[in-house]
XYZ file of C-alpha atoms in Angstrom:
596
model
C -3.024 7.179 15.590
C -2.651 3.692 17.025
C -2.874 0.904 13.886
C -5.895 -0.761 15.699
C -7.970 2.642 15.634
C -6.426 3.436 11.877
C -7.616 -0.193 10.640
C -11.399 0.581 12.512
C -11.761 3.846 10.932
C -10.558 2.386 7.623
C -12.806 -0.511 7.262
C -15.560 1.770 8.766
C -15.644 4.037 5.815
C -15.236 1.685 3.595
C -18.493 -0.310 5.300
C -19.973 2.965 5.268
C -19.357 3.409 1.675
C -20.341 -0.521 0.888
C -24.042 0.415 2.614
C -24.538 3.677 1.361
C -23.433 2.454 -2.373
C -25.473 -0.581 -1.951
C -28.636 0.951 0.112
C -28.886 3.425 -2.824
C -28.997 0.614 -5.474
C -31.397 -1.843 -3.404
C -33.570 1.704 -2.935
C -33.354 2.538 -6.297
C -34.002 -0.772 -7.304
C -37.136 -1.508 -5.048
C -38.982 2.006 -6.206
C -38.495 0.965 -9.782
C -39.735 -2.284 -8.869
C -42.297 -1.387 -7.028
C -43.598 1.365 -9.478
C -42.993 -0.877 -12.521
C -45.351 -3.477 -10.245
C -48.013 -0.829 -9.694
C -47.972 0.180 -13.062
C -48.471 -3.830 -14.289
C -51.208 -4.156 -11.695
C -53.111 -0.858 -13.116
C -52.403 -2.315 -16.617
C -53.855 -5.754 -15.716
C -56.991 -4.526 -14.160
C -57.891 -2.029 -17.087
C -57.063 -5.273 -18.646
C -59.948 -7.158 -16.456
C -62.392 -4.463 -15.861
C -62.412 -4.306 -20.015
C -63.114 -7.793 -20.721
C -66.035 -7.530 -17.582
C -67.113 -4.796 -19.398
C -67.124 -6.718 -22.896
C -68.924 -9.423 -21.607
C -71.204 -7.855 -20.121
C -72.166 -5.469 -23.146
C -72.173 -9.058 -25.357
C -74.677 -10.082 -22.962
C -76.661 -7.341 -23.923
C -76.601 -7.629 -27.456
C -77.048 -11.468 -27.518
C -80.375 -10.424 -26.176
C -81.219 -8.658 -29.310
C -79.581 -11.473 -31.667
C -81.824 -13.864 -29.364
C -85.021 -12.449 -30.387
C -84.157 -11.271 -33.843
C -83.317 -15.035 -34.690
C -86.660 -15.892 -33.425
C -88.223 -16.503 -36.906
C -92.311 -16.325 -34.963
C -90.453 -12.763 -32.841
C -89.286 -11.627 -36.266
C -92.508 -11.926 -38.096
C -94.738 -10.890 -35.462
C -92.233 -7.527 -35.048
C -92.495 -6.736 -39.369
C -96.294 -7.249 -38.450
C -96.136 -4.315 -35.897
C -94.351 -2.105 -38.031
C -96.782 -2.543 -41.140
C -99.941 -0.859 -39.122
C -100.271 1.742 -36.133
C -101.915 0.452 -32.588
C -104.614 2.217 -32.944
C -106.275 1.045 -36.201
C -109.503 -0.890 -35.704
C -109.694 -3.375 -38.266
C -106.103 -4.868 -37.831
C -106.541 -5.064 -33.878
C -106.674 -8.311 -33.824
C -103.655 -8.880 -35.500
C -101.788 -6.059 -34.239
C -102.742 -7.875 -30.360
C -100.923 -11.426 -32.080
C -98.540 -9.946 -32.854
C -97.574 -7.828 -29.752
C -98.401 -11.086 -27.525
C -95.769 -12.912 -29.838
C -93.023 -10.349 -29.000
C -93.980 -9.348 -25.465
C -93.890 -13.495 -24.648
C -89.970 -13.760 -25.739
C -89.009 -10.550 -23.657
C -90.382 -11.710 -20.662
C -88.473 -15.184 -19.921
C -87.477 -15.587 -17.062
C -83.019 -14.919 -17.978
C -84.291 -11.596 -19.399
C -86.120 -10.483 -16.440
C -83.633 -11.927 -13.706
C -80.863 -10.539 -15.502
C -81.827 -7.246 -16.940
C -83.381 -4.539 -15.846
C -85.569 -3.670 -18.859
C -85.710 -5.102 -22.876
C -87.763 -2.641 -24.649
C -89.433 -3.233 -29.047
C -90.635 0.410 -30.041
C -91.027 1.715 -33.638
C -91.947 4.821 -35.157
C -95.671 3.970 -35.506
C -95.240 4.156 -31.720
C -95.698 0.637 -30.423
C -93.454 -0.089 -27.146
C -93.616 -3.315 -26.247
C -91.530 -4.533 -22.399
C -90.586 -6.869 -20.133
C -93.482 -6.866 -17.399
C -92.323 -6.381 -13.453
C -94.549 -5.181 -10.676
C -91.474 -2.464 -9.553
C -90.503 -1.269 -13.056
C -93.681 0.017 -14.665
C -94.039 1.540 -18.075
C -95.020 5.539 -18.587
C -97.456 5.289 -20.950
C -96.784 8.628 -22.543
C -93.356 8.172 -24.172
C -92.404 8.195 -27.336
C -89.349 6.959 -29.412
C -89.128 11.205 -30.194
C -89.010 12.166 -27.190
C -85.667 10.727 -26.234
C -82.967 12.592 -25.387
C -80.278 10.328 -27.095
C -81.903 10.033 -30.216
C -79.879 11.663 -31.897
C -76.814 9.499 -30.772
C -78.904 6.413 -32.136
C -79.216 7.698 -35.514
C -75.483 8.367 -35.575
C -75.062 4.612 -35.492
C -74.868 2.957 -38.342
C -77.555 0.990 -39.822
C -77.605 -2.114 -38.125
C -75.013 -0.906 -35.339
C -75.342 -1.451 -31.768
C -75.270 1.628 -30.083
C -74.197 2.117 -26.495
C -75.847 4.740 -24.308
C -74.302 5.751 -21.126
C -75.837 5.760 -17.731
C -78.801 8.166 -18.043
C -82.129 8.026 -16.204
C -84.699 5.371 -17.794
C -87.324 7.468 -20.312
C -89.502 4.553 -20.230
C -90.404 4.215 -16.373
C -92.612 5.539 -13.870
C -89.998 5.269 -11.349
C -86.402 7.101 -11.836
C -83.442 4.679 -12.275
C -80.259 5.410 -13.797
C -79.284 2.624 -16.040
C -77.205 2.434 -19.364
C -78.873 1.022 -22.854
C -77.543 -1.348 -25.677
C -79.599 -0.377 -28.167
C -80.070 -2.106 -31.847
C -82.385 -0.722 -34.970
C -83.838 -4.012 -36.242
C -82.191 -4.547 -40.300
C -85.385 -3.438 -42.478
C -88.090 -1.383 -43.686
C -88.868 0.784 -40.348
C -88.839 -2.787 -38.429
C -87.833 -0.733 -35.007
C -85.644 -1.241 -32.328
C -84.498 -3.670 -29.382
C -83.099 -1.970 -26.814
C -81.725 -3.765 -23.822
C -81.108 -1.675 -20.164
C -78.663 -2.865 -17.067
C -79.243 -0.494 -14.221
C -76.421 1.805 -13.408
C -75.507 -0.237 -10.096
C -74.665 -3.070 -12.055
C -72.010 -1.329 -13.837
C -70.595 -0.126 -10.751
C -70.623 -3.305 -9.411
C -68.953 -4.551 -12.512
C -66.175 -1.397 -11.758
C -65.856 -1.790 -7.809
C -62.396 -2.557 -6.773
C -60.869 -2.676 -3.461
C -58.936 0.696 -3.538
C -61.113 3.628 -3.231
C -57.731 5.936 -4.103
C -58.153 3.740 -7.643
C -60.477 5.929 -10.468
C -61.807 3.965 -12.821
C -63.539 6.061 -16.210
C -64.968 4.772 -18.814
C -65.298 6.641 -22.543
C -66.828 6.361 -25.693
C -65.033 6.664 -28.560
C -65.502 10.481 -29.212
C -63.810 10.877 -25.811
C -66.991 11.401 -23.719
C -67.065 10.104 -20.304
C -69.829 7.292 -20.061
C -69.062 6.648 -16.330
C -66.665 6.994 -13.290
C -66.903 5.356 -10.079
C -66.683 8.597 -8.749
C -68.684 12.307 -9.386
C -66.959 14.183 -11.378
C -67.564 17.317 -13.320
C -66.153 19.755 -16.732
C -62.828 17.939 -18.088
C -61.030 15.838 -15.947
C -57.746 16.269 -17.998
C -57.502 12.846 -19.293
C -57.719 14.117 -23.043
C -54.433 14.027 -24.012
C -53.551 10.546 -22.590
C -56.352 9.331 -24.940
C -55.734 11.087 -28.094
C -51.997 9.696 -28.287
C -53.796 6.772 -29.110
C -51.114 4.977 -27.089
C -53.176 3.320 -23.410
C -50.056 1.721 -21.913
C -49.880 2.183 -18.168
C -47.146 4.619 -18.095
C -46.606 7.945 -15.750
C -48.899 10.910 -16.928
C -48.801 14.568 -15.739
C -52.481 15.772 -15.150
C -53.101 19.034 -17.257
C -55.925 19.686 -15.111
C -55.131 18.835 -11.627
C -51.415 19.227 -12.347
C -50.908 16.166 -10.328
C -48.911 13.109 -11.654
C -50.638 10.086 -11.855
C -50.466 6.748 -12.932
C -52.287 5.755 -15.824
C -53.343 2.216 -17.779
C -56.159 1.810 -20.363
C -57.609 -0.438 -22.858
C -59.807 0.176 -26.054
C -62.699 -2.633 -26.059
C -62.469 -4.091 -29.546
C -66.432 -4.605 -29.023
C -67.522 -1.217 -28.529
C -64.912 1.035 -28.920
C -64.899 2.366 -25.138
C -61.714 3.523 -23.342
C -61.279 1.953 -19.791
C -58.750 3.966 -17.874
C -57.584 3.366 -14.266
C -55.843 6.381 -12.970
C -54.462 6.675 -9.355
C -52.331 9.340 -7.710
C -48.689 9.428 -7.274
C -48.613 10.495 -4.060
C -50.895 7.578 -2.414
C -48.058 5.526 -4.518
C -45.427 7.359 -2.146
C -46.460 5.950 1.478
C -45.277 2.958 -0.431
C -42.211 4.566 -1.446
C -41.516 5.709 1.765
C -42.293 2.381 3.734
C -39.375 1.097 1.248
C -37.060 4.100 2.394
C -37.433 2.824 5.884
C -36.644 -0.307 4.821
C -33.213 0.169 3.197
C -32.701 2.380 5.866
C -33.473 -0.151 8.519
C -31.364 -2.470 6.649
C -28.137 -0.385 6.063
C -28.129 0.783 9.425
C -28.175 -2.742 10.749
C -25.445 -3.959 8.341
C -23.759 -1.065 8.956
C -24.051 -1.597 12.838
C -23.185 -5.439 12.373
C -20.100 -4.850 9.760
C -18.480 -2.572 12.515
C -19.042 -4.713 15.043
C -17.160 -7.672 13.335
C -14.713 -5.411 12.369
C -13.913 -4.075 15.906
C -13.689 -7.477 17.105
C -11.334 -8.334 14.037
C -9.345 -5.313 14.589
C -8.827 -6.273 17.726
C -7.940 -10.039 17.236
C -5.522 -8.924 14.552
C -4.229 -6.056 16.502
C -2.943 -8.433 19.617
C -0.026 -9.791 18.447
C 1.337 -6.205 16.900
C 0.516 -4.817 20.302
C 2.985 -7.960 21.656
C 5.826 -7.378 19.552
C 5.704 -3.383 19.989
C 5.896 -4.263 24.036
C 8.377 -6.811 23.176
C 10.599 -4.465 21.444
C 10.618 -1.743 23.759
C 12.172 -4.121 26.448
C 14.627 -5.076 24.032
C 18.278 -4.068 25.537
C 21.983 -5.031 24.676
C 21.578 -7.406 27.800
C 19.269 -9.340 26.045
C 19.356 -8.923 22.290
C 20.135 -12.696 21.720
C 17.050 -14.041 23.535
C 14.707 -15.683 20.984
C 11.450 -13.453 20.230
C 8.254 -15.368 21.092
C 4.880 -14.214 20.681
C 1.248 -15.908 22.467
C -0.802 -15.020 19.321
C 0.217 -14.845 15.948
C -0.853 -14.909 12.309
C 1.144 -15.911 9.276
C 1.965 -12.309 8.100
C 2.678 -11.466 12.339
C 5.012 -14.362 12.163
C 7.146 -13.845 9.552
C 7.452 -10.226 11.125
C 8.666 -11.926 14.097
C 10.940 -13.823 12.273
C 11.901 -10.509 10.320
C 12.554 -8.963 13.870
C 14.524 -11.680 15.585
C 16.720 -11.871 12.455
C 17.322 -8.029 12.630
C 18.400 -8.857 16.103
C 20.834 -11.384 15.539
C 22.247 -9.268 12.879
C 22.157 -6.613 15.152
C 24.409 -8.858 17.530
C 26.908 -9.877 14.666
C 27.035 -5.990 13.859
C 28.004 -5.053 17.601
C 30.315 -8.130 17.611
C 32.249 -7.202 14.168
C 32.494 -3.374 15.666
C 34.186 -4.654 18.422
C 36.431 -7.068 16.739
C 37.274 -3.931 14.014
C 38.149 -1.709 17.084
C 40.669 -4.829 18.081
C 42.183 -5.021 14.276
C 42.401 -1.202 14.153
C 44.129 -0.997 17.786
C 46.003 -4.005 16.593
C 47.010 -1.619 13.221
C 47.946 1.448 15.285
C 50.270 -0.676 17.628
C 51.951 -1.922 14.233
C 52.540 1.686 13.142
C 53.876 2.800 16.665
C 55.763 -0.293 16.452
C 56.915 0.869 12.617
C 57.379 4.336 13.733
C 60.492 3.450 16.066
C 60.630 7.224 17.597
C 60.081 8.710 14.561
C 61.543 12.388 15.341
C 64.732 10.782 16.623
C 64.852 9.423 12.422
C 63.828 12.771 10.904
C 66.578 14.001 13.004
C 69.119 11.754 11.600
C 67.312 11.942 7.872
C 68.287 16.096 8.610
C 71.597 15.375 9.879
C 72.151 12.884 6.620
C 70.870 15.963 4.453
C 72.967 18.589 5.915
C 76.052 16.782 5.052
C 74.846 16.198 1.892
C 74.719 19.814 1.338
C 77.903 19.841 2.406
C 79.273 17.414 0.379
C 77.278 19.125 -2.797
C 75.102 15.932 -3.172
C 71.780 16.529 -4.123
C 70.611 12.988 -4.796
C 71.087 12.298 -0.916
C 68.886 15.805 -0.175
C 66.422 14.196 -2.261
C 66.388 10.882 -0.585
C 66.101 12.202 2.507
C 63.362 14.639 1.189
C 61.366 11.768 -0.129
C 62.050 9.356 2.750
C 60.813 11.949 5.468
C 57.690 12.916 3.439
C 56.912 9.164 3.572
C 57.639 8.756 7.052
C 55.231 11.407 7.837
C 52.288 9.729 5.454
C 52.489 6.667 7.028
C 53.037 7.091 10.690
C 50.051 9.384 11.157
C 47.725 7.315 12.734
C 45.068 9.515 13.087
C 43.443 8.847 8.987
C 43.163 5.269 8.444
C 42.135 5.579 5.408
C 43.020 7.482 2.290
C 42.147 8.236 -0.871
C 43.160 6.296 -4.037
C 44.656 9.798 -5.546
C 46.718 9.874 -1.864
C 47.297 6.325 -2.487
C 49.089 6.738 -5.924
C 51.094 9.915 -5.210
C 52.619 8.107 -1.817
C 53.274 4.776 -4.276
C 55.057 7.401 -6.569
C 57.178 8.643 -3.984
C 57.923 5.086 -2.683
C 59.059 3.908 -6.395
C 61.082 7.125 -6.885
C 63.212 6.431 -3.992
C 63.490 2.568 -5.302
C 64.701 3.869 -8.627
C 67.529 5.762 -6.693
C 68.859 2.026 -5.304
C 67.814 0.377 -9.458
C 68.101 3.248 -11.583
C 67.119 2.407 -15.091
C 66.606 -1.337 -14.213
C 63.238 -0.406 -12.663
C 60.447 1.019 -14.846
C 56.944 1.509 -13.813
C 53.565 2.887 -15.239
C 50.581 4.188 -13.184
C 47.567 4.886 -14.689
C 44.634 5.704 -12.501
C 41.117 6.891 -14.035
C 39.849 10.514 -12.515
C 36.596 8.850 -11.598
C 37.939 6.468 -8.979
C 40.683 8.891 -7.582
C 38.358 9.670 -4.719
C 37.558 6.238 -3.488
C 38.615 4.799 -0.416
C 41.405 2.700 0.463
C 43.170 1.359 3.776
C 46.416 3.353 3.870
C 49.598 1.879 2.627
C 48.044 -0.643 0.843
C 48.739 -0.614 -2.227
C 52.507 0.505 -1.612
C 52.341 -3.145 0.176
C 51.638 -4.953 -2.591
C 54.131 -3.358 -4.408
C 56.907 -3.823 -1.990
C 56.054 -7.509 -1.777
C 56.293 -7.183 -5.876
C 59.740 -6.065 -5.575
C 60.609 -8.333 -2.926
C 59.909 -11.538 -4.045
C 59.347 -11.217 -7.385
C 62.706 -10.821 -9.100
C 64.705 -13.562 -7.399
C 66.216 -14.791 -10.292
C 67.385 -11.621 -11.666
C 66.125 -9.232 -14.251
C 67.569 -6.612 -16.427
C 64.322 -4.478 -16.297
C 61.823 -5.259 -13.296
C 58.395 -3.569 -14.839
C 55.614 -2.591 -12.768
C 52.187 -1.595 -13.662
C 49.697 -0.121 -11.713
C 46.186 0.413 -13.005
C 42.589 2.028 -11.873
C 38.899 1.954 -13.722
C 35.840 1.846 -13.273
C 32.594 0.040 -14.995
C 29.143 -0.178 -14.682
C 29.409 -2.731 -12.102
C 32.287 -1.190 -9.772
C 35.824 0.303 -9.625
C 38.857 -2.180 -9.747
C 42.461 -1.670 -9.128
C 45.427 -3.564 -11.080
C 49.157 -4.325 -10.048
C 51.588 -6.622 -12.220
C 54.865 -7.124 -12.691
C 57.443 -8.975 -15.109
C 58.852 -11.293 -12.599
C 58.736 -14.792 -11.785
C 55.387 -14.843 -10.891
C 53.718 -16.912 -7.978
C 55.160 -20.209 -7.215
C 51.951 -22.975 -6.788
C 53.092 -23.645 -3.184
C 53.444 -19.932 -2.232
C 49.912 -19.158 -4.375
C 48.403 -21.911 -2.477
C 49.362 -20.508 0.916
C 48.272 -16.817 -0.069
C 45.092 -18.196 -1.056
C 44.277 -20.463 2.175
C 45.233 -17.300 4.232
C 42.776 -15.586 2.543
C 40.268 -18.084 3.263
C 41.415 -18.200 6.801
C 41.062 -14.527 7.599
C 37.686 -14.397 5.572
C 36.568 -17.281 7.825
C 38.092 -15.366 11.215
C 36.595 -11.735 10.189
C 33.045 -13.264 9.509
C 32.933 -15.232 12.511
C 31.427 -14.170 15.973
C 33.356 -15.944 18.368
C 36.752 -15.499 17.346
C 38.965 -11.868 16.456
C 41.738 -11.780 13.870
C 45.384 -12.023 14.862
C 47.597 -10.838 12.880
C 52.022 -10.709 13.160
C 53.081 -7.306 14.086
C 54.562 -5.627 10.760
C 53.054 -8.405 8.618
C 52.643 -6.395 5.547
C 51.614 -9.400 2.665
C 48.887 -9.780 0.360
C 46.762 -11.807 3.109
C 47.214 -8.123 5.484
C 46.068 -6.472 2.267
C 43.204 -8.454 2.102
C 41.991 -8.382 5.883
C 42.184 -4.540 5.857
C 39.928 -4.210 2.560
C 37.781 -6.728 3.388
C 37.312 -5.307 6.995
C 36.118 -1.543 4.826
C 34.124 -3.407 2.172
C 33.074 -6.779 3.211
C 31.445 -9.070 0.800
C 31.300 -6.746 -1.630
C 35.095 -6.747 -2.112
C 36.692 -8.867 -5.253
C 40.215 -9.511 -4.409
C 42.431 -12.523 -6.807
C 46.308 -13.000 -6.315
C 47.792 -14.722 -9.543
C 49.655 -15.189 -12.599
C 50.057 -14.079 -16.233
C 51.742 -14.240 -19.102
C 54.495 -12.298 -18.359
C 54.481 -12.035 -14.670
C 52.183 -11.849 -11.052
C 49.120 -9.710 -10.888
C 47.057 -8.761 -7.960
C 43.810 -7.511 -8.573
C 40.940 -6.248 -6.067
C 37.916 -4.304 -6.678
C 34.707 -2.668 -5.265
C 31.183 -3.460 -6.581
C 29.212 0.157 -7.188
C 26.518 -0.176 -4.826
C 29.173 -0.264 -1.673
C 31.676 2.139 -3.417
C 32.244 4.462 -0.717
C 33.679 8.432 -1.914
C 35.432 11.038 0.033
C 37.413 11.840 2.738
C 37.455 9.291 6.300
């Protein structure tokens, strides 16, 4: 999968996860919201609707205060209760006193705003307000009403509220709903005051007919709806938890769910509740589903856009270096890498790239300047070799007559001498192991003890865990030659050689000292700037290393380990207390094991 199509996909479900994630929370967020709002907007107009209702049932009783405080209305009404309406000799002040009352209910705020205000006792005077289109029936009586009993329930000097019910007092049939009062005293009667049933629906109308609005007494009875409804309308146990806030409510009846808000009027005692379905709730639910949905799909489309142009824009220049490296070739491996678009993080992976290239080149340079040192090394050994069969030849010759002659020393020489020969002129290992190393230095200082006897004494100690390292061959019997060589100019009675091998945490080092003069400061100079020389040659990429035919120094040991290890080679030439030392060593991390 091309990176530009993995990065699109990538991004994509992320984006798709973003939208999804956030669609979810703005949905969930907006139903709560918007149920918590229709819920506060039920609450506040149960809120409303009660204090309507309140004032308009204060209206109603200020109607009785209004006359009761009357003192004329007041006397005139203990006047009317004192004699019946139909006894002769008080006529005349029965008819004062029924002019008195029946004056102060018909004003003209009683009449304009009320339907009917009504004085009746038990001795069965009724006294009204007077309108042409609400006439009196004659015939009724104060026993004779249906919701007498609900007045005497009341107590004494209680308003009592009767629901809508049809007027008893009228020749005509209107619905209408009563405040009525019994007037404090000895059988004084009652005011009652009537609003026609209309006017409390127009005090309940609101604007959505899915909206019920009930109203109860405080026994639980329903008073009014703004709708019919008949038997129990399952709105019993909402009221008897005694708890009206607008809240979610599962009809028992209907087995709908619904939302609910009431109040309790503190005047009367009435329960408003405003009740509306869930379901009509849910076209707003589901215009809010089509909303996030609109909204994720169009962030969603955007997001992918931007991130297919991005893609894109960022893909480019990765496209330009993939085409650029597959016309990379030998031929041109040292042209410089250049790119027409580019970011910071591109760039420094064209950087990254052109510097593996020129590495590359110094690589392929230093291979080819190896294969020159190594030709340069075999020619030296076919140089050293000097027909080697025609000297085993006379090394078997030498032996035979040393058989001859009963002289086992010279067999031995000649043993040791040919085994050597054949170690070091096979060119086809260039490299050995530091166990091969030590056993051919063994056999070399063997035959040396054969020229110094007991004037030359010698000590090699090599570790097991380094005896499987790598080493150029013949090195280290070079450094011992050159030991025994030039080291013991002056003369010694023992020449002492020590040859040592460890290992550390940090890498495996090799040792060689002797008990000689030690390194004059001219000759340790001149090791040390051919060091730096060949260093300087080996690293370069212009120039190869020349070295003399057969020279076998400290400076040839150094060039052939540095050529196998590189920088990671330690290699000092020096003095110490008793002698010269040479000392070289391998860090671990380029310690190389096993067989070339």
């Amino acid at each position: 999968m091309k990176f530009r199509t993995r990065m699109i996909l990538v991004y994509s479900a992320f984006v798709l996860s973003a939208a999804v994630l956030l669609g979810g929370f703005f949905y969930y967020s907006s139903v709560k919201r918007s149920v918590n709002q229709e819920l506060r907007n039920l609450e506040d107009m149960s809120r409303q609707l009660t204090q309507q209702y309140e004032e308009s049932i204060k209206a109603m009783k200020n109607v009785s205060h209004y006359v009761l405080s009357d003192v004329d209305a007041l006397e005139a009404i203990r006047k009317l209760s004192v004699f019946p309406k139909d006894a002769d000799y008080v006529s005349l002040y029965f008819n004062e006193a029924a002019r008195v009352v029946r004056n102060i209910l018909n004003t003209d705020y009683f009449i304009s705003n009320f339907y009917r205000i009504l004085f009746y006792n038990k001795n069965g005077v009724v006294i009204a307000t007077t309108h042409e289109e609400r006439k009196m029936n004659a015939g009724m009586n104060l026993d004779a009403l249906p919701w007498k009993d609900q007045l005497d329930s009341v107590g004494y000097g209680q308003f009592a509220v009767i629901g809508p019910h049809e007027d008893d007092w009228g020749e005509k049939k209107q619905n209408v709903f009563s405040v009525v009062k019994e007037i404090q005293g000895n059988n004084l009667g009652y005011i009652e005051v009537q609003r026609t049933e209309d006017s409390l629906r127009t005090l309940f109308a609101i604007s959505n007919p899915e909206i019920k609005v009930l109203l109860f007494d405080e026994k639980g009875n329903l008073l009014f709806s703004n709708e019919r409804y008949e038997g129990d309308l399952g709105y019993g146990d909402f009221l008897a938890q005694g708890d009206t806030t607008a809240r979610r409510f599962r009809n028992s009846v209907t087995g709908n769910d619904e939302f609910l808000a009431g109040n309790v009027s503190a005047e009367t005692g009435a329960a408003i509740l405003v009740a509306e379905r869930y379901d009509t709730v849910q076209s707003d639910l589901r215009y809010i589903f089509m909303s996030t949905l609109l909204l994720a799909a169009s962030f969603i489309g955007v997001a992918v856009l931007y991130i297919v142009a991005a893609s894109n824009h960022l893909a480019r220049p990765v496209q330009e270096l993939a085409d650029l490296m597959e016309r990379t070739k030998l031929t041109n491996i040292t042209e410089n890498v250049e790119l027409k678009t580019s970011s910071n993080e591109i760039e420094l992976l064209r950087q990254s790239y052109e510097n593996m290239l020129k590495r590359l080149d110094s690589a392929i340079l230093k291979e080819k300047r190896t294969s020159m040192i190594q030709l340069q090394a075999q020619f030296d050994a076919l140089q050293a070799q000097v027909n080697p069969h025609f000297i085993y030849n006379i090394l078997n010759v030498i032996s035979s007559r040393g058989v001859l002659n009963d002289d086992d020393v010279i067999c031995e020489i000649c043993d040791g001498l040919a085994s050597m020969l054949r170690y070091s002129t096979n060119t086809k290992e260039r490299y050995a192991t530091v166990e091969k190393e030590a056993d051919y230095l063994e056999a070399y200082i063997r035959l040396l003890k054969c020229r110094y006897e007991h004037k030359l004494e010698y000590q090699i100690t090599i570790q097991p865990e380094i005896k499987d390292c790598i080493l150029p061959k013949l090195v280290l019997q070079q450094l011992v030659e050159n030991s025994i060589s030039h080291g013991y100019e002056n003369g010694y009675e023992t020449m002492r050689l020590e040859i040592t091998g460890w290992q550390d945490d940090e890498g495996w080092y090799i040792r060689i000292r002797d008990n000689g003069d030690g390194f004059l400061e001219e000759a340790l100079q001149y090791v040390r700037d051919e060091i730096m020389k060949l260093r300087m040659q080996i690293s370069s990429i212009q120039r190869n290393v020349e070295l003399e035919i057969g020279g076998m120094g400290n400076a040839n040991s150094f060039a052939r380990l540095y050529l196998l290890y590189s920088e990671q080679l330690i290699y000092r030439a020096g003095n110490y207390e008793q002698g010269a030392e040479v000392f070289f060593g391998v860090r671990k991390s380029s310690t190389m094991e096993g067989e070339s």
